[in-house]
Each structure stands twice: as C-alpha cells, then as structure tokens.
Amino acid sequence: VRARFYLPEIDDTGQGVLAGDEAGHLTRVLRLGVGADIDVFDGRGGMFHARVESINRNRVRVRVAGSVPFAAESALRVTLVMSVLKGDKMDNVVRDAVMMGVAGVQPVVAARSEVRLSTVVRGDRTDRWQRIAVSAVKQCGRATVPAVHAPFTLEAWLEHRAPDPVLVLSEPAAGGGRPLSEVRRTEAVQLLVGPEGGWAREESAAFRAAGFQAVSLGGRTIRADAAPLVAMAALYEAWKGW
Amino acid sequence: VRARFYLPEIDDTGQGVLAGDEAGHLTRVLRLGVGADIDVFDGRGGMFHARVESINRNRVRVRVAGSVPFAAESALRVTLVMSVLKGDKMDNVVRDAVMMGVAGVQPVVAARSEVRLSTVVRGDRTDRWQRIAVSAVKQCGRATVPAVHAPFTLEAWLEHRAPDPVLVLSEPAAGGGRPLSEVRRTEAVQLLVGPEGGWAREESAAFRAAGFQAVSLGGRTIRADAAPLVAMAALYEAWKGW
C-alpha cells in the first residue's frame, strides 16, 4: 500500500501542494523525496495515484495520475451528535466513528458532561478532532473527510440543528427506547449519544418535545465511549447502511 | 443503586461470605459496615438484595433477602474468540464485550498477534481478564459472569474448539466476507476476530477448510480493538439478539 496524503486542492493541470502536517509526514517521517509514488485524496471522494515533483522547504508539489480504488461511502448518512467525553476518550470516538463511516461529527456539551464548552473551545479540541478525522480517513481507506463541527451546548444545538431526523440513544436505566428494527429507516439520520452521567431530566423532556425517537440497545449498560460505536454498528446493520 | 458484589456461593440458609477483592471493596473502598444494604449476584443468573451480618478481618458474611431485577441475558449466545491485543486494549475488549452481553471470551494467539502465548500465560492475564469480567458485570447490571477461558494458540483452538458455528470477521483488504444479513441465524455462535496485522494466509485457508463463514462489515477498515464491539453489535442487531 502506498502512503496516503490529504490534498484538498488539486488544480486543473492535476497539480497540488502538500503543506503543513502532510508535507512534514512525507519528508521527515517517511523520508520520501522527489519522484516518490504516493496516493492523495481530496477529502471529497477522490483518491489518486500521484508523484512527488518538487520539494521546497515544507511545500511538496505533486502531480496526480489516475484514480485509485478506495472504500465506498456508506449509503446511510449518519451524523454522530456526541456529548464530549473527557480526554482521549473523545479522540477515540472521533477516530472510530470516522473509520466506521460517519458522515459528520457534531460535538455537544450536555448538562452532565464532565467537560465544559469553554474548555473545549479554548483547548482547540475541534482542530485536534479534525486532524484525527483526517488520520482516520487514511487508515480506513475512505476518500471523504467527514466534517467535525464546532462544539455547541446541547441547548444551542437543539435550536440550530440540521433537519435530518434524530435518534437518541436511551440508557437501559432510563427505559422506553424502541429497538432500531422498529424505527422507520431514513437515508440520513442524526444519532444523539449522551455523556457518562446520562441525560438530565429536562434534556429528555426536550427531546420528547422535539419529536426525537428514543432507541435502545438491549438492557445492559454500555460504557459512554463504546456506546456511539455500538449504536452506529447496530444502525448500519439494521438499515443496511454498511 | 445499591453497591453490587459477586457472591458465587450462597448456602441453603441464604448466607454467604464475600472474600478477597469483594470484601476489600466493601470494607475499605466503600467503608460499609454491619447492617449495610447491598446487592449480590451469584454469577449464574441470580441477583439478590442482601444485608451485611458480620465482618471478621477480610471475611464479610451476608444474608440474602428477595431477588432484585437485573439485565436479562441475550437470547443469542456469542462467544468472542479474540486474538489477544497488546496491553490494555485487550482489557477494554473484555470489559466492553461483557457489558454488551457476551456469553464467553476465548483468547487466542494468532500468527500475527503482537503478544506471545507464553507472555499471556506467565503474566496471569487470564486472572486479570476474569476480574475485569466481574467488574464489567457489576457495571452493566448482568447477573451472569461470562467465562474468560484460558488462552490457546489459534492452532490449538482450531483443534479443541466448541461445536457452535464460527463466523470469522473478514477485513476489507482480504475481501470475500458476506454481509451478516445473508448468514443463517443460529442461537449460539463463535465470533472469531483477528489481530492488528490481520489473518495469515494459512490461517484463512484453515478457516475455509473448517467451513467457517467469513463475514464483512462494509469496505472500511476498523481498528482491531473496535472490531469485536462493532461486529458484536451488528450481530445482535442482525439476529435480534439484544
């Protein structure tokens, strides 16, 4: 397998410039030089064979040749609306969700989140998650980089959310969720997954008021960082979205 | 929620003795004393309300009262036959598989496993995984402790394995796996999941010779430590096993 690089801009002559992390990875980590054969993906569904044409400091100019095969996108567009978890748990959720095929990640801060919105914003965590998404795309073979959106409070997200239907993952203790197999299939869905401490009472009430469908995955409690993957897998399977 | 303790032996008069880790957790971590109300589970499907009757050194005698509700076992019996992963990745796999409802875990060491069987055996890792299974049972609300079996090499497992049908999770690069929805449903299944480096050619050939069914979860590569959870979730969903 040739090394893969993210190259969002390819001009009409089939040339582009790797910069920043991508150029550093090519020159310093992999120690590739002029003439090296690589793969590049534009993040919007194109993956190409390419050759390094020149290297000037941290700018690596490449020329693309034919396209190369890549992992197809899921027919089911799942946006994971995920309560921000502490530390590297959220990093792992973003990585695995992207590798599984998520269409986008919307971080939200809920009442019982152990992380505050100000901490997320100040810590440049969105940048970090976007870099993790690019790296996960390389690992899993996709040619599309899903968006990691700027974090919102749950209230702000409720007000400004996208129109796709919302499924809320319900914890066994809260009761009342329906099995996925009983939920009507759609082509795009927002999957809302709560924090370690679960949803607050007012949050659950707001979800009902908004008409969100609560879904359950059996009677056993799953860890908050495993829950999004487990729910996504069940969703892809139930709705033939792999 | 009352604290839960593992009490495998309950006598005919409804009494039992917590020992070892369980007693230490009660007395030193939670600082509970005589008269405390707790829940105990026998690991074989019984969960009971109980009261602490006496404490002598590290022996805590309890008396059980009525049974209490617990999380039902899955109707689908999945044994996870898992290639041992490095370090705490395997711990997390055991924990999450138990919380999801696994019926048993069989660690195996495959050709490309980054851990050797001798290391697993010398390191008392089976004991550690069994303790993790007990702790996961408490967290998820099950009353049944799934067995974590002694590790085998893959060859030895192939020779001595249980008779339940085997599904092998196939990586996208290897190709050829069928979607779970096309596989005939059974009540018990062994789910075989490979190491970081995938299956060796001879291993895949041995699986075909043994009549194992290769299954796939779409075209995107999933991390080795997320793969067992994703595959279990898909299996429970596909076969209505939650």
XYZ file of C-alpha atoms in Angstrom:
484
model
C 0.000 0.000 0.000
C 1.355 3.445 -0.933
C 1.352 6.143 1.736
C -1.771 8.341 1.636
C -1.838 12.123 1.899
C -4.654 14.621 2.227
C -4.626 17.105 -0.654
C -7.811 19.167 -0.648
C -6.791 21.429 -3.571
C -5.862 19.954 -6.929
C -5.686 22.421 -9.828
C -6.880 21.954 -13.418
C -3.489 20.696 -14.528
C -3.604 17.911 -11.909
C -1.098 19.510 -9.576
C -1.306 20.366 -5.928
C 0.824 21.242 -2.913
C 1.015 19.286 0.312
C 1.676 21.589 3.221
C 1.855 21.528 6.997
C 1.431 18.150 8.683
C 1.065 16.333 5.383
C 4.340 17.675 3.961
C 6.137 17.031 7.243
C 4.873 13.476 7.308
C 6.138 12.874 3.776
C 9.573 14.440 4.132
C 10.510 13.928 7.765
C 8.600 10.862 8.940
C 8.559 8.730 5.785
C 11.662 10.428 4.294
C 10.260 10.319 0.780
C 11.802 12.505 -1.941
C 11.229 13.772 -5.474
C 9.864 11.011 -7.709
C 8.190 9.105 -4.860
C 4.889 7.357 -5.663
C 2.113 8.227 -3.251
C -1.676 8.293 -3.069
C -3.562 11.515 -2.417
C -7.227 12.030 -1.549
C -9.101 15.292 -1.841
C -11.448 14.559 1.064
C -14.497 14.914 -1.190
C -14.494 11.460 -2.701
C -11.431 11.473 -4.971
C -8.387 9.275 -4.420
C -5.493 9.373 -6.888
C -2.092 7.961 -7.572
C 0.447 10.815 -7.552
C 4.138 11.533 -7.881
C 6.271 13.989 -5.942
C 7.511 16.643 -8.401
C 9.435 19.006 -6.161
C 10.142 19.742 -2.518
C 10.864 23.259 -1.280
C 11.155 23.595 2.450
C 7.795 22.467 3.767
C 5.976 22.593 0.400
C 5.693 19.355 -1.507
C 4.381 19.718 -5.070
C 2.758 16.600 -6.501
C 1.164 15.665 -9.829
C -1.773 13.282 -9.830
C -2.131 10.415 -12.311
C -5.102 8.026 -12.473
C -7.585 7.434 -9.719
C -7.142 4.517 -7.341
C -9.772 2.401 -5.593
C -10.993 3.487 -2.193
C -13.563 2.449 0.382
C -17.075 3.409 -0.671
C -19.071 5.797 1.480
C -21.975 4.403 3.436
C -25.375 4.734 1.767
C -26.737 5.768 5.170
C -25.587 9.244 6.213
C -25.111 9.169 9.992
C -24.158 12.363 11.793
C -22.942 11.490 15.269
C -24.094 14.152 17.731
C -21.823 13.206 20.587
C -21.631 14.559 24.113
C -17.987 15.480 24.587
C -16.202 12.899 26.745
C -13.124 13.565 28.844
C -9.595 13.433 27.469
C -8.661 10.914 24.851
C -11.975 9.068 25.074
C -13.470 11.620 22.699
C -10.440 11.314 20.409
C -11.084 7.577 20.157
C -14.775 8.105 19.483
C -13.980 10.504 16.625
C -11.354 8.147 15.167
C -13.531 5.041 15.306
C -16.679 6.802 14.091
C -14.773 8.091 11.055
C -13.294 4.665 10.357
C -16.758 3.130 10.569
C -18.064 5.619 8.030
C -19.684 8.512 9.882
C -20.846 11.393 7.646
C -20.122 14.068 10.260
C -19.473 14.579 13.949
C -21.225 17.263 15.984
C -19.744 17.612 19.488
C -22.222 18.868 22.090
C -21.868 19.694 25.768
C -24.790 18.397 27.839
C -25.850 19.118 31.423
C -23.941 16.148 32.817
C -20.916 16.380 30.524
C -17.725 16.344 32.546
C -16.201 18.861 30.149
C -17.285 22.475 29.778
C -17.816 24.203 26.457
C -15.251 26.874 27.301
C -12.618 24.188 27.906
C -13.387 22.561 24.577
C -13.215 25.855 22.721
C -10.095 27.166 24.464
C -8.292 23.848 24.079
C -8.542 23.883 20.277
C -10.060 20.467 20.539
C -12.022 20.891 17.326
C -8.749 21.318 15.423
C -7.416 18.228 17.112
C -10.534 16.199 16.223
C -10.330 17.379 12.618
C -6.720 16.191 12.414
C -7.772 12.877 13.946
C -10.534 12.614 11.332
C -8.010 13.083 8.500
C -5.718 10.473 10.008
C -8.619 8.048 10.451
C -9.657 8.559 6.826
C -6.157 7.497 5.767
C -6.257 4.403 7.953
C -9.674 3.168 6.877
C -9.333 3.846 3.150
C -12.086 6.435 2.686
C -11.597 9.291 0.242
C -14.038 11.583 2.045
C -13.165 13.534 5.177
C -16.252 13.915 7.363
C -16.737 17.308 8.961
C -16.087 17.665 12.666
C -18.273 20.632 13.505
C -17.628 23.311 16.109
C -18.963 22.271 19.511
C -22.301 23.589 20.781
C -24.081 23.402 24.065
C -26.922 20.930 23.800
C -29.432 23.814 24.039
C -27.788 25.686 21.157
C -27.665 22.531 19.060
C -31.349 21.886 19.728
C -32.088 25.335 18.389
C -29.785 25.321 15.363
C -29.671 21.655 14.416
C -29.821 20.228 10.903
C -33.220 18.979 9.680
C -32.350 15.246 9.498
C -34.353 13.077 11.907
C -32.782 12.496 15.309
C -32.418 9.184 17.136
C -31.500 9.461 20.821
C -29.655 6.537 22.339
C -31.511 5.739 25.533
C -29.765 4.138 28.524
C -31.354 0.995 29.954
C -31.921 2.762 33.307
C -33.947 5.489 31.564
C -36.122 2.886 29.827
C -38.509 3.497 26.977
C -36.331 3.333 23.906
C -37.526 1.252 20.955
C -35.424 -1.358 19.170
C -33.849 0.014 15.982
C -35.632 -2.641 13.973
C -38.935 -0.902 14.807
C -37.777 2.542 13.736
C -38.553 3.740 10.229
C -35.467 3.797 8.031
C -34.270 7.094 6.551
C -31.308 7.938 4.328
C -29.802 10.434 6.736
C -30.024 10.483 10.483
C -28.541 12.283 13.461
C -27.570 9.889 16.240
C -27.504 11.616 19.619
C -25.388 9.939 22.310
C -25.160 11.154 25.898
C -22.380 11.716 28.427
C -21.079 9.329 31.125
C -23.761 10.515 33.538
C -26.650 10.144 31.106
C -29.213 12.721 30.068
C -30.702 15.143 32.593
C -34.469 15.012 33.081
C -35.042 18.333 31.302
C -32.931 17.157 28.372
C -35.010 14.005 27.939
C -38.142 16.150 28.112
C -36.773 18.492 25.444
C -36.022 15.502 23.198
C -39.576 14.253 23.532
C -40.936 17.725 22.850
C -38.791 17.936 19.721
C -40.142 14.595 18.499
C -36.840 12.720 18.668
C -37.106 8.941 18.609
C -35.526 7.195 21.612
C -33.830 3.920 20.696
C -32.407 1.220 22.932
C -29.792 -1.472 22.527
C -30.965 -4.090 24.987
C -30.990 -3.987 28.749
C -27.289 -3.885 29.542
C -25.448 -0.665 30.261
C -22.655 0.121 27.804
C -19.734 2.476 28.532
C -20.192 6.008 27.199
C -17.174 5.717 24.926
C -18.270 2.385 23.473
C -21.913 3.436 23.069
C -21.542 5.526 19.882
C -19.700 2.726 18.058
C -22.126 0.083 19.211
C -25.103 2.238 18.189
C -23.584 3.113 14.811
C -22.859 -0.551 14.092
C -26.415 -1.517 15.016
C -27.764 1.281 12.828
C -25.666 0.341 9.785
C -26.725 -3.260 10.223
C -30.412 -2.568 10.863
C -30.720 -0.196 7.924
C -28.287 -1.996 5.605
C -26.058 1.045 5.625
C -22.602 -0.563 5.559
C -28.455 1.987 43.233
C -27.001 -0.253 45.939
C -23.411 -1.424 45.561
C -23.143 -4.820 43.858
C -20.907 -7.675 44.978
C -20.040 -11.012 43.416
C -21.018 -13.887 45.696
C -20.724 -17.186 43.845
C -21.590 -19.402 46.852
C -24.851 -18.901 48.739
C -25.816 -21.702 51.157
C -29.268 -23.207 51.777
C -29.953 -20.795 54.612
C -29.357 -17.818 52.288
C -25.979 -16.896 53.704
C -22.638 -16.429 52.033
C -19.206 -14.947 52.587
C -17.613 -12.231 50.494
C -13.876 -12.678 50.381
C -10.802 -11.238 48.680
C -11.370 -8.285 46.360
C -15.097 -8.193 47.040
C -14.670 -7.958 50.821
C -11.897 -5.392 50.442
C -14.084 -3.304 48.179
C -16.915 -3.364 50.719
C -14.896 -2.607 53.835
C -12.005 -0.463 52.633
C -13.209 1.275 49.465
C -16.894 1.817 50.256
C -16.374 1.687 54.069
C -19.610 -0.191 54.601
C -20.230 -1.969 57.907
C -22.532 -4.469 59.614
C -26.172 -3.816 58.668
C -25.350 -2.289 55.267
C -27.777 -2.977 52.424
C -26.101 -4.318 49.320
C -26.906 -6.346 46.213
C -25.141 -9.610 45.490
C -25.126 -11.678 42.312
C -24.105 -15.294 42.055
C -22.754 -15.002 38.520
C -25.170 -17.683 37.277
C -28.232 -15.534 36.836
C -29.262 -14.692 40.394
C -29.206 -11.160 41.825
C -30.382 -10.519 45.384
C -30.809 -7.851 47.954
C -28.605 -8.692 50.968
C -27.515 -7.354 54.339
C -24.080 -7.449 55.942
C -24.310 -9.661 59.057
C -20.752 -9.702 60.311
C -17.243 -8.660 59.359
C -14.187 -10.563 60.531
C -10.920 -9.408 59.050
C -11.370 -9.880 55.324
C -14.457 -12.112 55.555
C -17.803 -10.407 55.156
C -20.811 -12.593 55.974
C -24.060 -11.552 54.287
C -27.637 -12.808 54.306
C -29.700 -12.553 51.148
C -33.305 -11.383 51.097
C -35.503 -11.169 47.977
C -34.259 -11.124 44.420
C -33.779 -7.820 42.626
C -34.206 -7.025 38.926
C -31.205 -7.355 36.663
C -30.353 -7.047 33.000
C -31.597 -10.037 31.011
C -29.102 -12.200 29.182
C -29.014 -12.015 25.423
C -31.062 -14.674 23.615
C -28.132 -15.032 21.227
C -25.124 -16.731 22.812
C -21.995 -15.124 21.339
C -18.601 -16.459 22.324
C -15.953 -13.945 21.309
C -12.852 -15.770 20.101
C -10.468 -12.851 20.207
C -6.857 -12.577 19.122
C -5.040 -11.169 22.125
C -4.238 -7.487 21.619
C -1.400 -5.628 23.292
C -1.657 -4.117 26.766
C -4.874 -2.572 27.925
C -6.542 -2.835 24.517
C -7.466 -6.421 25.354
C -8.693 -5.342 28.794
C -11.065 -2.897 27.120
C -12.278 -5.509 24.668
C -13.077 -7.919 27.522
C -14.839 -5.192 29.524
C -16.961 -3.908 26.652
C -17.806 -7.374 25.310
C -19.058 -8.398 28.769
C -21.073 -5.187 29.110
C -22.624 -5.791 25.700
C -23.667 -9.281 26.741
C -21.046 -11.747 25.525
C -21.596 -15.357 26.672
C -17.875 -16.142 26.904
C -14.464 -14.909 25.794
C -11.844 -17.233 24.328
C -8.460 -15.516 23.918
C -6.332 -16.925 21.103
C -2.847 -16.100 19.873
C -2.632 -15.968 16.086
C 0.356 -15.867 13.735
C 0.394 -12.071 13.558
C -0.551 -11.412 17.191
C 1.877 -8.976 18.757
C 1.695 -10.915 22.024
C 3.070 -14.417 22.566
C 1.176 -17.178 24.349
C 3.960 -17.562 26.918
C 3.657 -13.866 27.820
C -0.089 -14.162 28.263
C 0.241 -17.263 30.434
C 3.154 -16.003 32.542
C 1.539 -12.612 33.056
C -1.565 -14.077 34.712
C -3.572 -12.155 32.187
C -6.443 -14.639 32.306
C -6.892 -13.877 36.019
C -6.851 -10.197 35.204
C -9.455 -10.589 32.434
C -11.672 -12.635 34.752
C -11.556 -9.853 37.344
C -12.361 -7.340 34.618
C -15.320 -9.506 33.582
C -16.688 -9.484 37.153
C -16.282 -5.729 37.361
C -17.982 -5.257 33.981
C -20.892 -7.448 35.084
C -21.408 -5.106 38.043
C -21.332 -2.030 35.836
C -23.747 -3.299 33.203
C -26.301 -4.898 35.522
C -25.979 -8.528 34.414
C -26.289 -11.301 36.987
C -24.247 -13.760 34.937
C -20.461 -13.731 34.776
C -19.291 -14.935 31.367
C -16.301 -17.260 31.364
C -12.973 -15.932 30.196
C -11.270 -19.110 29.052
C -7.582 -19.940 29.218
C -5.758 -18.683 26.137
C -4.879 -21.052 23.291
C -2.799 -20.734 20.209
C -5.074 -20.444 17.207
C -3.991 -23.929 16.060
C -4.863 -25.483 19.413
C -8.210 -23.694 19.451
C -8.974 -24.944 15.949
C -8.380 -28.477 17.199
C -10.238 -28.259 20.505
C -12.926 -25.692 19.803
C -16.562 -25.863 20.897
C -19.083 -27.157 18.338
C -21.009 -23.871 17.853
C -20.771 -22.443 14.317
C -17.931 -19.980 13.721
C -18.145 -16.610 11.989
C -14.800 -15.074 11.043
C -14.669 -11.310 10.784
C -13.005 -10.588 7.466
C -11.018 -7.385 6.856
C -11.959 -5.335 3.806
C -8.465 -5.855 2.322
C -8.921 -9.628 2.472
C -12.286 -9.398 0.706
C -14.827 -12.153 0.366
C -16.854 -11.890 3.563
C -20.640 -11.925 3.316
C -22.942 -9.395 4.986
C -24.351 -10.705 8.270
C -27.864 -10.314 6.914
C -27.092 -13.130 4.439
C -25.814 -15.537 7.070
C -28.187 -18.097 8.562
C -29.116 -17.220 12.124
C -28.251 -19.629 14.935
C -28.816 -19.430 18.708
C -25.154 -19.730 19.585
C -22.167 -18.602 17.599
C -18.435 -18.186 17.959
C -17.224 -14.870 16.572
C -13.566 -15.006 15.571
C -11.764 -11.651 15.389
C -8.166 -11.251 14.244
C -5.115 -9.327 15.428
C -3.888 -5.877 14.344
C -1.996 -7.387 11.422
C -4.913 -9.484 10.168
C -5.010 -13.209 9.492
C -2.062 -15.006 7.907
C -2.713 -16.735 4.595
C -2.520 -20.226 6.144
C -4.967 -19.189 8.857
C -7.536 -18.032 6.325
C -7.061 -21.297 4.444
C -7.588 -23.286 7.661
C -10.806 -21.341 8.334
C -12.120 -22.164 4.870
C -11.154 -25.820 5.296
C -13.026 -25.891 8.620
C -16.139 -24.474 6.980
C -16.153 -21.193 8.903
C -18.301 -18.440 7.418
C -16.408 -15.224 6.633
C -18.460 -12.097 7.323
C -17.754 -8.483 6.459
C -18.843 -5.130 7.836
C -18.571 -2.896 4.798
C -15.496 -1.697 2.986
C -13.851 0.488 5.603
C -11.063 -0.775 7.843
C -11.896 -0.727 11.556
C -9.296 -0.729 14.344
C -8.594 -4.154 15.826
C -9.802 -3.095 19.267
C -13.043 -1.605 17.958
C -13.731 -4.515 15.587
C -15.082 -7.017 18.157
C -17.581 -4.496 19.558
C -18.706 -3.367 16.147
C -19.125 -6.964 14.987
C -20.989 -7.989 18.157
C -23.340 -5.018 17.824
C -24.040 -5.861 14.193
C -24.643 -9.497 15.131
C -27.054 -8.686 17.969
C -28.903 -6.314 15.674
C -28.963 -8.611 12.634
C -30.124 -11.613 14.639
C -32.351 -9.734 17.089
C -30.148 -10.879 19.927
C -30.145 -7.790 22.168
